[in-house]
Short mmCIF file of C-alpha atoms in Angstrom, two decimals:
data_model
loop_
_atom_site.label_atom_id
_atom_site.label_comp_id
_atom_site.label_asym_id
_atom_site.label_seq_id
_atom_site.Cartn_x
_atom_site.Cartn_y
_atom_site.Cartn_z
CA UNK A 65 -24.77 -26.46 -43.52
CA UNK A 66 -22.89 -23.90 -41.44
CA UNK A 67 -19.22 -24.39 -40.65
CA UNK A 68 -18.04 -23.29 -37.32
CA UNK A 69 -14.45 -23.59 -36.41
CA UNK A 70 -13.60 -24.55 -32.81
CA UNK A 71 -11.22 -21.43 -32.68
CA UNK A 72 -14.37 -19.58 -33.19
CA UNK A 73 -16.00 -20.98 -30.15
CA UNK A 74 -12.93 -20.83 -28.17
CA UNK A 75 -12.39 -17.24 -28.60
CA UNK A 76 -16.38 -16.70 -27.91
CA UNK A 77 -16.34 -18.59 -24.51
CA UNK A 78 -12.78 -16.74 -23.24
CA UNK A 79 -14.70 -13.08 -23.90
CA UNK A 80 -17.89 -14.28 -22.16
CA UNK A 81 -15.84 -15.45 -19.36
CA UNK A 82 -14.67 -12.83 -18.79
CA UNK A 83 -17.74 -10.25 -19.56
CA UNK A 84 -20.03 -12.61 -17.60
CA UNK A 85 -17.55 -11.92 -14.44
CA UNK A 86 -16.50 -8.10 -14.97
CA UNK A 87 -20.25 -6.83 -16.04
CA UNK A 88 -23.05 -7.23 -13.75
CA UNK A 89 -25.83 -7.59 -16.75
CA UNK A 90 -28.19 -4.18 -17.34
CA UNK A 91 -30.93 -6.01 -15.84
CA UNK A 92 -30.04 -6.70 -12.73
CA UNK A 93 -28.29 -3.54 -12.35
CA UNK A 94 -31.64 -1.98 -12.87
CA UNK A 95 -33.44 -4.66 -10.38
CA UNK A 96 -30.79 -3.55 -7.91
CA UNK A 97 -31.56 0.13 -8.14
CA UNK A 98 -35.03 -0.72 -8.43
CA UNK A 99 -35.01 -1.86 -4.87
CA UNK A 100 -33.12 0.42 -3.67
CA UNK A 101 -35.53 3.00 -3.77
CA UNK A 102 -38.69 0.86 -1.99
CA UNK A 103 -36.01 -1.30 0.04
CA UNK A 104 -37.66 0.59 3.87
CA UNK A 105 -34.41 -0.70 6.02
CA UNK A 106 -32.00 1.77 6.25
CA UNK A 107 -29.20 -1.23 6.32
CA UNK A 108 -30.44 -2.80 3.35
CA UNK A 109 -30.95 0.42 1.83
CA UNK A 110 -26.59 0.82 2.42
CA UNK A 111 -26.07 -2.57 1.29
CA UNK A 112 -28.06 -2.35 -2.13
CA UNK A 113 -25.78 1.00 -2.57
CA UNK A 114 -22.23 -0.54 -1.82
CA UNK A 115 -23.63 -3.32 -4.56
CA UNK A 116 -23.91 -1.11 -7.00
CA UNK A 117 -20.84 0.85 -6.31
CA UNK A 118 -19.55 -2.85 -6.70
CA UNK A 119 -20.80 -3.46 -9.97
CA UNK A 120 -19.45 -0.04 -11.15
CA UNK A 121 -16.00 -0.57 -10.02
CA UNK A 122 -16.07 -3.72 -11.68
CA UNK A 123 -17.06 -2.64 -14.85
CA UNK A 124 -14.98 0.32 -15.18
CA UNK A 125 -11.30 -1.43 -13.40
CA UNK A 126 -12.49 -5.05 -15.83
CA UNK A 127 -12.03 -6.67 -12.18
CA UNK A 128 -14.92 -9.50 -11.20
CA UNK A 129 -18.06 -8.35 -9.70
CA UNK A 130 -17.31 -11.50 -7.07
CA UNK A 131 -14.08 -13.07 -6.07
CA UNK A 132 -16.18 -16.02 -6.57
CA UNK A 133 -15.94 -16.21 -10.55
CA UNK A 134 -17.45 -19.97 -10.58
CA UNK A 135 -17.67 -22.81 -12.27
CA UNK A 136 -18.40 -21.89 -15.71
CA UNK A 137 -22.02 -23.19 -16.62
CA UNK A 138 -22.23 -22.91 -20.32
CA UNK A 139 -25.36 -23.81 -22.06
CA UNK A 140 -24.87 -24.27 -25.53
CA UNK A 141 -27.94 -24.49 -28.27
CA UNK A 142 -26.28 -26.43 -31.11
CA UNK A 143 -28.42 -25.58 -34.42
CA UNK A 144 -28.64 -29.18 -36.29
CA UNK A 145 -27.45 -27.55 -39.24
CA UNK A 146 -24.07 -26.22 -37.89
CA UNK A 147 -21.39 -27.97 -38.75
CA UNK A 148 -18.06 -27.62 -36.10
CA UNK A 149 -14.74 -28.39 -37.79
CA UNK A 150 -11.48 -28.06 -36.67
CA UNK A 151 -11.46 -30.28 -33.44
CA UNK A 152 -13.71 -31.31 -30.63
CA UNK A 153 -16.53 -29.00 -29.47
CA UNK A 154 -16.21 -29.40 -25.80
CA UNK A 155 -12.56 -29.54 -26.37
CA UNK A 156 -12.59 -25.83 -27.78
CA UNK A 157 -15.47 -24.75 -24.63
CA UNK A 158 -12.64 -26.03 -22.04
CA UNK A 159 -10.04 -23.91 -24.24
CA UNK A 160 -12.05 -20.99 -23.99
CA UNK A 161 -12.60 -21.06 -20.73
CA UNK A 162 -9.24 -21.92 -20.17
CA UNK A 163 -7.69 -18.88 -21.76
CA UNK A 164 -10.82 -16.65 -20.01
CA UNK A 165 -9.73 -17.47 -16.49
CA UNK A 166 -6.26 -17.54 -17.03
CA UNK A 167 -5.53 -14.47 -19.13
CA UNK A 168 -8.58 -12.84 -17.48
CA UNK A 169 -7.33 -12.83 -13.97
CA UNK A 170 -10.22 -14.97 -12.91
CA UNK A 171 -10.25 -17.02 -9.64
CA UNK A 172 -9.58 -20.87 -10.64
CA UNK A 173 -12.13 -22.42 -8.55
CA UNK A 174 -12.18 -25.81 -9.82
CA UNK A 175 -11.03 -29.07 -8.32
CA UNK A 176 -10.61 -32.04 -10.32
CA UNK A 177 -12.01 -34.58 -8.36
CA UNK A 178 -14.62 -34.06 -5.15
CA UNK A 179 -13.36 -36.35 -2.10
CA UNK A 180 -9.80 -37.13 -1.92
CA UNK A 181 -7.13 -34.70 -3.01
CA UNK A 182 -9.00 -31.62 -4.28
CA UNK A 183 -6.56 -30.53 -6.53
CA UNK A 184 -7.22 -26.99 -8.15
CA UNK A 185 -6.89 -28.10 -12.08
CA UNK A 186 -5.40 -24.23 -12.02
CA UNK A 187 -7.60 -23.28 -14.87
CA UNK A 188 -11.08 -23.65 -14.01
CA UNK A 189 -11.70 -26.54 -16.66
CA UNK A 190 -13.56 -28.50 -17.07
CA UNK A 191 -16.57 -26.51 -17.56
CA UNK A 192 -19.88 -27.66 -16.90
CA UNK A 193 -21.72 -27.77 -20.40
CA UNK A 194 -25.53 -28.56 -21.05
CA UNK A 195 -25.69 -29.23 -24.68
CA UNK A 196 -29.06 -28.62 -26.85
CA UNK A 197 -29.51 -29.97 -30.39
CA UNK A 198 -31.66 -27.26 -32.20
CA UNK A 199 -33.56 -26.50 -35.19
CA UNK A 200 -31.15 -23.88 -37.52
CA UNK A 201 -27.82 -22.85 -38.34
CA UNK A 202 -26.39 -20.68 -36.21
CA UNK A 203 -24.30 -21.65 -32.25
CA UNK A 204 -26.02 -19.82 -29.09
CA UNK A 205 -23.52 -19.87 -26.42
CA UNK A 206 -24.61 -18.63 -22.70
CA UNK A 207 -21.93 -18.75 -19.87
CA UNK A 208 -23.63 -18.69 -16.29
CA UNK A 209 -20.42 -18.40 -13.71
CA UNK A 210 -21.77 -20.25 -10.73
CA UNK A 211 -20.38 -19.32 -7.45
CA UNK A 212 -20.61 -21.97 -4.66
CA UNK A 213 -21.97 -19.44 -1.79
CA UNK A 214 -25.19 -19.55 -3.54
CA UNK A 215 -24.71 -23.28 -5.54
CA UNK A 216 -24.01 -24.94 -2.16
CA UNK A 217 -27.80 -24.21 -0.93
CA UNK A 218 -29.55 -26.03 -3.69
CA UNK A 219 -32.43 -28.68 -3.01
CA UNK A 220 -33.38 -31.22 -5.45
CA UNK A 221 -36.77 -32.82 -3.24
CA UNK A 222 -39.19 -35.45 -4.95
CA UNK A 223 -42.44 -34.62 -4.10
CA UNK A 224 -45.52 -36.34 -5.38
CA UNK A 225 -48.50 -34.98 -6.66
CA UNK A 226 -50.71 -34.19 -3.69
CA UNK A 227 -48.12 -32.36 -2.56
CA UNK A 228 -49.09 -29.93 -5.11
CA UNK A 229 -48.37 -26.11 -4.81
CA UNK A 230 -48.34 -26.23 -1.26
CA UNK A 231 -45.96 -28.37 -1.61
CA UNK A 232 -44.09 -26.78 -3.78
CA UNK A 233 -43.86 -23.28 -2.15
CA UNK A 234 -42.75 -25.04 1.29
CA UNK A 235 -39.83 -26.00 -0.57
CA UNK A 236 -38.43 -23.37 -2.18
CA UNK A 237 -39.57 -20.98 1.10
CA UNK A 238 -37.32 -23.60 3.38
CA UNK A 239 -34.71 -23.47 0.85
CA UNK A 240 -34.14 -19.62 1.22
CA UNK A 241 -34.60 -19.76 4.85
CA UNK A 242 -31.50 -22.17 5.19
CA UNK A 243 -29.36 -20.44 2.86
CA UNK A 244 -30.26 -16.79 4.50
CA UNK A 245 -27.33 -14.59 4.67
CA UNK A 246 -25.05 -17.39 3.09
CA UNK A 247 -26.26 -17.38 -0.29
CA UNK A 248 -25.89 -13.40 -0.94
CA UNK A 249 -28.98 -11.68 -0.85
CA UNK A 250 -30.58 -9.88 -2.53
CA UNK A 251 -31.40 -13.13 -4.42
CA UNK A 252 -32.44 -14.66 -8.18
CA UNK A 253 -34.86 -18.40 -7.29
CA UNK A 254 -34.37 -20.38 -9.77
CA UNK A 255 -36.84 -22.88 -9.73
CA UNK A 256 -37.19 -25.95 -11.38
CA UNK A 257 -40.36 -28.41 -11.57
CA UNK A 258 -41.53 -31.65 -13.26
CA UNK A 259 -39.31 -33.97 -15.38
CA UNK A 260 -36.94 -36.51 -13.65
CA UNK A 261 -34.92 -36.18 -10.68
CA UNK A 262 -31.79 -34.32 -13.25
CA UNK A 263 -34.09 -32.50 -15.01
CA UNK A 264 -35.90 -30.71 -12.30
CA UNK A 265 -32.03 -29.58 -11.29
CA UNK A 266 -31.26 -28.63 -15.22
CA UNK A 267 -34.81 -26.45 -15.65
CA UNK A 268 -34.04 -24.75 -12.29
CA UNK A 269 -30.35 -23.88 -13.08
CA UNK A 270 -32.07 -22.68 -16.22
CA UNK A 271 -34.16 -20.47 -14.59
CA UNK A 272 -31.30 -18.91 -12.05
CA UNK A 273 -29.36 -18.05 -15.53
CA UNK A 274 -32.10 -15.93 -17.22
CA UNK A 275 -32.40 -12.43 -17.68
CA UNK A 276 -34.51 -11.26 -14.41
CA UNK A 277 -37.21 -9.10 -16.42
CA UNK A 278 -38.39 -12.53 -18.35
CA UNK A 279 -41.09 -14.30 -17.02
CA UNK A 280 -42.58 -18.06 -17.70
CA UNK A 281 -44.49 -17.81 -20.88
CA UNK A 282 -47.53 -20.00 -19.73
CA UNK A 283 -49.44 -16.98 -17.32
CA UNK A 284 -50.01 -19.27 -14.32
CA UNK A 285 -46.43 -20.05 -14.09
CA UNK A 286 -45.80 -16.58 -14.31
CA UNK A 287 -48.26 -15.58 -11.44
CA UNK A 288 -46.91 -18.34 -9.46
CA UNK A 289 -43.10 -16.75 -9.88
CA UNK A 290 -44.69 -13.48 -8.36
CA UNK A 291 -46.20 -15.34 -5.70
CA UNK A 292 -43.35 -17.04 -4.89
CA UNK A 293 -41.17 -13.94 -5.34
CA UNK A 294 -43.71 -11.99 -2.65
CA UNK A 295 -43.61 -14.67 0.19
CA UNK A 296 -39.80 -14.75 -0.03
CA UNK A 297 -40.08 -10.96 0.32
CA UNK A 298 -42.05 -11.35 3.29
CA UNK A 299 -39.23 -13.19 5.41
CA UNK A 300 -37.07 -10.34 6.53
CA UNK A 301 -34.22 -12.16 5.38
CA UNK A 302 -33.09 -8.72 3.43
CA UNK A 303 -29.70 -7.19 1.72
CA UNK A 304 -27.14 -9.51 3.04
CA UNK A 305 -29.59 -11.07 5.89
CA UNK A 306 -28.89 -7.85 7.72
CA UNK A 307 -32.91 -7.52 7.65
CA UNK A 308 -35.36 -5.69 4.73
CA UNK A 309 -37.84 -6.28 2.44
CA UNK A 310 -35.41 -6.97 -0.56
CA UNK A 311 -34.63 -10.87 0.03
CA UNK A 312 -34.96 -11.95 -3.54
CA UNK A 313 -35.01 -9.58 -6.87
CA UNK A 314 -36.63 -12.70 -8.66
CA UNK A 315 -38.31 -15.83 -8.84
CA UNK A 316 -37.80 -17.79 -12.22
CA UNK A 317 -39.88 -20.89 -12.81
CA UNK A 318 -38.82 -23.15 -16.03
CA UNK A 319 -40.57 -26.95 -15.91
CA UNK A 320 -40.77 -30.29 -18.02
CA UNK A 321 -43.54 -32.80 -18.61
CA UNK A 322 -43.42 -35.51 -15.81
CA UNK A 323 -44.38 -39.14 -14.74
CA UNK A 324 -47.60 -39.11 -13.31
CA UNK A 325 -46.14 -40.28 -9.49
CA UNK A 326 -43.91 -37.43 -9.50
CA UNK A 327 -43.62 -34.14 -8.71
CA UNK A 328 -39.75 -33.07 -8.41
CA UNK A 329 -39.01 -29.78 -7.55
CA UNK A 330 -35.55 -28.08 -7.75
CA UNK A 331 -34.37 -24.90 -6.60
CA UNK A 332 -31.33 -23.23 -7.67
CA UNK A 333 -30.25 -20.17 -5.57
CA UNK A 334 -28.04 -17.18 -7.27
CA UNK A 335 -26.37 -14.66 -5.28
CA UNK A 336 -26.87 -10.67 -6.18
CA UNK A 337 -23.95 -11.30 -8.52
CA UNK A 338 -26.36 -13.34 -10.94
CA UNK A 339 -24.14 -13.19 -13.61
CA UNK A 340 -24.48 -14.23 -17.30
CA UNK A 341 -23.39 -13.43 -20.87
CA UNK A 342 -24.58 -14.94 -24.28
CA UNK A 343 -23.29 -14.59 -28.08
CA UNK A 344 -24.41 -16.72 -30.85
CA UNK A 345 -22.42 -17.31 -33.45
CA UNK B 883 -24.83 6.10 6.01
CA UNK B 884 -21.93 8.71 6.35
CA UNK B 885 -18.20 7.90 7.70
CA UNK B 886 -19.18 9.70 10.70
CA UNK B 887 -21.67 6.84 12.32
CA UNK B 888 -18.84 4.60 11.55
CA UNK B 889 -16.61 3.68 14.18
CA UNK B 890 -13.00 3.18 13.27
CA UNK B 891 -10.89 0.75 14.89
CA UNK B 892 -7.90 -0.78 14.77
CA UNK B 893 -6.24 -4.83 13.68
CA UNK B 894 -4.98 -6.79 15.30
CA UNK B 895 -7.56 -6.62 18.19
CA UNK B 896 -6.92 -5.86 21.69
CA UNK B 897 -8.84 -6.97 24.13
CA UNK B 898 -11.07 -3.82 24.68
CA UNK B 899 -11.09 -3.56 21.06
CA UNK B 900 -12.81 -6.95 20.86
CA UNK B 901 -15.31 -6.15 23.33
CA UNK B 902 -16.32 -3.09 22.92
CA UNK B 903 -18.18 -4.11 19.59
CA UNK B 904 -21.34 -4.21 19.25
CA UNK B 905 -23.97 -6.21 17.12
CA UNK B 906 -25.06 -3.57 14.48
CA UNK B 907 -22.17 -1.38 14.82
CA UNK B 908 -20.67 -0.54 10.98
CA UNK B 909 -16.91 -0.54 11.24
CA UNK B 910 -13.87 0.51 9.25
CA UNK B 911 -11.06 -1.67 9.77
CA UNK B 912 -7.59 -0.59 9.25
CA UNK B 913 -4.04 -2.43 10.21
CA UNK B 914 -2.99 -5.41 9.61
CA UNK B 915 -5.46 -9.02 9.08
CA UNK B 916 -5.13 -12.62 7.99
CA UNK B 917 -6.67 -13.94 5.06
CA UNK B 918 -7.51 -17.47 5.61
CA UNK B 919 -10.01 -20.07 4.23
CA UNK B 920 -11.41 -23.63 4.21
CA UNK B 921 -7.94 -25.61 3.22
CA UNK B 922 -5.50 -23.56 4.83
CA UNK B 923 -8.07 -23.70 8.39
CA UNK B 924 -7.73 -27.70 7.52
CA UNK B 925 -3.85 -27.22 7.67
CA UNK B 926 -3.77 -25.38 10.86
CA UNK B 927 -5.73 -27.55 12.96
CA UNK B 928 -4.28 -30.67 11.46
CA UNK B 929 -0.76 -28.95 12.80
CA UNK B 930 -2.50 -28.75 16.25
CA UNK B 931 -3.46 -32.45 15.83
CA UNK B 932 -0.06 -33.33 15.76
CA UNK B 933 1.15 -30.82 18.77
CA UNK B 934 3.29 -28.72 16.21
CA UNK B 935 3.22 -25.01 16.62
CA UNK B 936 1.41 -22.99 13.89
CA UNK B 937 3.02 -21.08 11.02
CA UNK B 938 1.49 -17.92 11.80
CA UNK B 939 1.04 -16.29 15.34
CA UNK B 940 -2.94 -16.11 16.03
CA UNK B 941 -2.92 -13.60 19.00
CA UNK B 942 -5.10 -10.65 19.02
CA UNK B 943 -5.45 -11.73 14.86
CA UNK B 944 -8.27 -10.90 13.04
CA UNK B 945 -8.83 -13.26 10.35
CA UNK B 946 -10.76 -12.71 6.82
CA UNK B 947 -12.32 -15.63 5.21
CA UNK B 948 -11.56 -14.78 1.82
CA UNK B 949 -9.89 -16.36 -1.42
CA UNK B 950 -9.31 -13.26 -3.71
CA UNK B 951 -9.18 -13.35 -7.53
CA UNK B 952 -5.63 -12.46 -9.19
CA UNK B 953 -4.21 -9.51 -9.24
CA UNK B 954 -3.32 -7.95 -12.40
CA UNK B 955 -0.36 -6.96 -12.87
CA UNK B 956 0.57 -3.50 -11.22
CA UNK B 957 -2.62 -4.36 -8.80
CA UNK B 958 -2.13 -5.32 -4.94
CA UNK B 959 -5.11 -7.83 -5.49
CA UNK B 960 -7.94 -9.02 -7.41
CA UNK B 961 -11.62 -9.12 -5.86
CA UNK B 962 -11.42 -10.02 -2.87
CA UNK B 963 -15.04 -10.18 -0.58
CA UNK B 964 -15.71 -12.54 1.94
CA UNK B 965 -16.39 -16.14 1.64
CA UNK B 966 -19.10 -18.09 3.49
CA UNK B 967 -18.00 -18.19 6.99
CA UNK B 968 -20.10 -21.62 8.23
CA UNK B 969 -17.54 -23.80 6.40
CA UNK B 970 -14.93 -22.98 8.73
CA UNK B 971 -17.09 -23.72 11.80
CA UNK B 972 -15.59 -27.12 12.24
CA UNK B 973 -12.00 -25.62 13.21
CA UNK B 974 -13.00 -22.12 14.69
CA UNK B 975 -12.53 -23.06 18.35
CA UNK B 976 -9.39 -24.50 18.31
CA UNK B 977 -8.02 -21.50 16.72
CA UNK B 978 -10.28 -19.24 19.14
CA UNK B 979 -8.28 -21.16 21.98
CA UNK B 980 -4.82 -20.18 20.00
CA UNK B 981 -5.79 -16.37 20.84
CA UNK B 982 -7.91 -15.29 17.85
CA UNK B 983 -9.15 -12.50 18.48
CA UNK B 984 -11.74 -11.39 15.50
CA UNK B 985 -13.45 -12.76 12.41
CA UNK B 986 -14.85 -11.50 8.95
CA UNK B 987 -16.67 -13.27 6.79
CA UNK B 988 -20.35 -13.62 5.57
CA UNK B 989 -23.47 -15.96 6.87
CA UNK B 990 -25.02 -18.18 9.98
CA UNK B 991 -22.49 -19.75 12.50
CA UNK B 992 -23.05 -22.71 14.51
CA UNK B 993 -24.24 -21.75 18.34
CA UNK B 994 -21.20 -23.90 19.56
CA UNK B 995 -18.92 -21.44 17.52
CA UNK B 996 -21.09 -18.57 19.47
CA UNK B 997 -20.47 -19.74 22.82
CA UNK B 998 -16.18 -20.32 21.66
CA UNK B 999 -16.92 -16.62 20.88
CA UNK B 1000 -18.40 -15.83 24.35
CA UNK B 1001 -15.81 -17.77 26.13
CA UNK B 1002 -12.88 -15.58 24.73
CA UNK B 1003 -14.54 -12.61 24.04
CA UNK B 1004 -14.09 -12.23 20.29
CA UNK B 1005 -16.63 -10.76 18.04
CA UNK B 1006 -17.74 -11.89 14.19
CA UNK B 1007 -18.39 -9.07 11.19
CA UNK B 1008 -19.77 -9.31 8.01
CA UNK B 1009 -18.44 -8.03 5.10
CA UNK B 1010 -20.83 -7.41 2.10
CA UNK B 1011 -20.57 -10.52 0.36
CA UNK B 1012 -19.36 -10.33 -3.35
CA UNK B 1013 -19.02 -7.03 -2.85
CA UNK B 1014 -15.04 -8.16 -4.04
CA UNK B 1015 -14.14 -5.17 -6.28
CA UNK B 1016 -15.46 -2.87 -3.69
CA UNK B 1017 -13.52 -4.16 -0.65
CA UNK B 1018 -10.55 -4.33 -2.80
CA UNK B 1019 -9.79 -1.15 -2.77
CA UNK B 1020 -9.51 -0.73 1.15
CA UNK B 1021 -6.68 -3.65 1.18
CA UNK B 1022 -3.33 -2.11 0.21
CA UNK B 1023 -1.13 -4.82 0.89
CA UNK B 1024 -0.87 -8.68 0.26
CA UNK B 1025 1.92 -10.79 1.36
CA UNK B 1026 1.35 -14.46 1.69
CA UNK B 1027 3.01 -16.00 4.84
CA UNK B 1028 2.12 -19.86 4.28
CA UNK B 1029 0.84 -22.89 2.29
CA UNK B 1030 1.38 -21.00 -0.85
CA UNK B 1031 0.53 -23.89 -2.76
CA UNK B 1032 -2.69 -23.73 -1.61
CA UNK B 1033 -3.09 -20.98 -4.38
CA UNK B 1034 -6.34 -18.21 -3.54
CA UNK B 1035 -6.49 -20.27 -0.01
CA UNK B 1036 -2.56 -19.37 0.93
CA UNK B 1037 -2.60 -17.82 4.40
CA UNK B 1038 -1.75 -14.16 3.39
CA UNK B 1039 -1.05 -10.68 5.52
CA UNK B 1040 -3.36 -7.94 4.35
CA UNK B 1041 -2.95 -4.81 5.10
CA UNK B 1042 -6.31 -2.83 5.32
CA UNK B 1043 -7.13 0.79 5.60
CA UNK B 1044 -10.98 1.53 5.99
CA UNK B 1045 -11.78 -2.20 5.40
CA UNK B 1046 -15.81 -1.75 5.77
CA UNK B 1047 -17.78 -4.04 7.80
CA UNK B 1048 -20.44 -4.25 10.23
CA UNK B 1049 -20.09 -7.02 13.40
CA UNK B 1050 -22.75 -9.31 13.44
CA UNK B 1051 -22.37 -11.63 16.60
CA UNK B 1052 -20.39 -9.85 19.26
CA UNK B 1053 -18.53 -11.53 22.36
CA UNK B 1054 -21.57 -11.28 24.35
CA UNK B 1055 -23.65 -13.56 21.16
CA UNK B 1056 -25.98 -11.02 20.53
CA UNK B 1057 -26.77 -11.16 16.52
CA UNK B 1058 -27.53 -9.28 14.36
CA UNK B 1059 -28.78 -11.48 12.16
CA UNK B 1060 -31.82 -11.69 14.45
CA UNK B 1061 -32.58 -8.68 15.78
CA UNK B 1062 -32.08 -6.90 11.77
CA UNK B 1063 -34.49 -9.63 9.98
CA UNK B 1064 -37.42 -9.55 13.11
CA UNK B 1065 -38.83 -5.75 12.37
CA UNK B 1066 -38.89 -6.84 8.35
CA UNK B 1067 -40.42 -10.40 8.65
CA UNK B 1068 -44.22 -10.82 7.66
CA UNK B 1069 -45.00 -14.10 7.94
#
């Protein structure tokens, strides 16, 4: 049995605040560049530059990709054999991001309640947190920041089976058609299938989060994230909506078993500033 | 794209100003705007609602929808790109009819903001969206002028030199939203 002390975690989440904000991730910075070079419209072509000027700046003045630095998302793979002393765990994720948004110079873009008074909380807790209970002894922390540009043109729609793939790719194509321009292009899809109702929305915020050169481990998934990833390419949206080839850098597909009526689908748009960090501890 | 197919003009708007853009045009802004977002629009309209006059004068203003990061200290500001400009579609034509003259921001607006636009003359840009640390560095000054308590969605004074954008709907409602995404679509 591993002992973790809440400080610990507190001190991880704060840094990954923060590095999830400042540093666009490798990946995408090589995505971006990437399609740069084959992106054919001239105003794209601009765009996909000034982004990674953007990202540069960023990461060299420690100043946020986005002014947009989110809800933090944090999913957190718990190994059963890790034991966390010293106080509560989601008491010590909330500190963490607490002291990352705060000392960080992060935009506090949290309200505490939805409908009536909207008050900022002025320190971006509470975080969102999806907990996993895992095999092992060690504490895998990932912090998604989740702007709401992007969030705000999520779909959860319950299909049923003979809707099928066809099914299935009218959604997520209508989905990136309304969000267009809004949502930041170029784009990350994250897609999420199967399941219930919340866990189609959980696989496909999943998917948004992860690095962009993964793919879905079972091969027709993975074919149907290029196919996906190609007919999103083919709407013109482009850089910004300004019109190109470069509408999305990436289609991610995660699913979960489901009830043999359904057929949920989920899809969870990011923004070019797909940002993420992990530690494990 | 070089500074020299960029035209430069001037904020607040004048009238010509305002209608001599043109959808597609790439712009560098410099002068004076006014940051403003989803609460502090709320505010101003609800001040119209009750026949008050507004804080701020709105004549020949250009106004950036934008909620910046902190600055650090020693900084003018944090990141600061545009925000999505839809959400403030429900109040745009009562300020348009207060003499706005110009608007930044990123993303679709409704056609009944488009013909406000048309009626005053007043054109829309885009800013590159999240581009925040970026556009930063054309804004050299920040002052806040109202609802301070409103935090990143105070209505602030920015002073802007080279402030990149490119207009998207002008004051005749040509877009170029349209007429950039036709030549790439293929489906």
């Amino acid at each position: 049995m591993k002992e973790i002390n809440v400080e610990d975690i507190a001190c991880a989440v704060a840094d990954l605040a923060v590095r999830a904000c400042c540093r666009l991730p490798q990946d995408m910075v090589d995505g971006m560049r990437k399609a740069h070079e084959a992106e054919p419209s001239p105003v794209g072509k601009n765009i996909l530059e000034q982004l990674l000027e953007n990202a540069a700046i960023a990461a060299n003045d420690s100043i946020p990709i986005c002014q947009d630095t989110g809800l933090a998302v944090i999913f957190a793979d718990v190994g059963q054999d890790v034991r966390i002393v010293g106080g509560a765990f989601e008491d010590a994720v909330n500190e963490g991001v607490r002291r990352g948004y705060v000392d960080g110079y992060l935009r506090k873009s949290c309200v505490a309640e939805p409908l009536f008074e909207r008050k900022n909380t002025r320190d971006n807790t509470p975080a969102v947190i999806h907990t996993r209970l895992v095999p092992g002894d060690s504490l895998r922390l990932r912090l998604a920041p989740k702007g709401a540009g992007s969030e705000n043109k999520s779909v959860v729609k319950m299909l049923v089976p003979a809707d099928g793939i066809e099914g299935v790719r009218k959604v997520v194509l209508d989905a990136v058609l309304a969000a267009g321009p809004n949502s930041c292009p170029p784009m990350v899809v994250g897609v999420g299938l199967g399941g219930t109702m919340e866990m189609a929305a959980i696989c496909a915020k999943r998917a948004a989060a992860r690095d962009l050169e993964s793919h879905n481990h079972d091969p027709r998934y993975a074919a149907f994230e290029e196919e996906l990833l190609e007919l999103i390419n083919k709407t013109g949206i482009g850089p910004q909506g300004l019109g190109g080839l470069t509408t999305a850098l990436k289609v991610h597909v995660e699913w979960a078993p489901t009830h043999i009526a359904s057929l949920p689908v989920a899809v969870n748009i990011n923004c070019h500033a797909a940002r993420h960090a992990e530690v494990t501890l | 794209m070089s500074e020299t197919q960029m035209k430069k003009i001037r904020a607040p708007f004048d009238e010509a100003t305002a209608r001599s853009l043109r959808a597609g045009d790439r712009v560098l802004i410099s002068g004076t705007i006014l940051a403003a977002r989803d609460a502090a629009h709320k505010r101003l309209v609800e001040t119209l609602d009750r026949g008050e006059p507004l804080p701020v004068d709105l004549n020949g203003a250009v106004v950036y929808y934008v909620g910046p990061s902190p600055a650090k200290p020693g900084e003018v500001i944090g990141a600061a790109g545009p925000t999505t400009s839809g959400r403030m579609d429900a109040y745009t034509p009562r300020l348009l009819d207060q003499g706005l003259k110009g608007m930044i921001g990123k993303g679709y607006r409704k056609p009944e903001v488009v013909e406000a636009m048309k009626k005053h003359g007043v054109p829309y840009l885009a800013a590159v969206g999240g581009a925040g640390a970026l556009i930063a560095r054309s804004i050299k000054k920040y002052t806040v002028l109202t609802y301070e308590d409103l935090g990143p969605e105070a209505v602030a004074a920015m002073e802007v030199e080279d402030f990149p954008a490119i207009v998207v709907i002008d004051s005749t409602g040509d877009n170029y939203y349209e007429t950039g995404q036709a030549p790439y679509r293929r489906s």
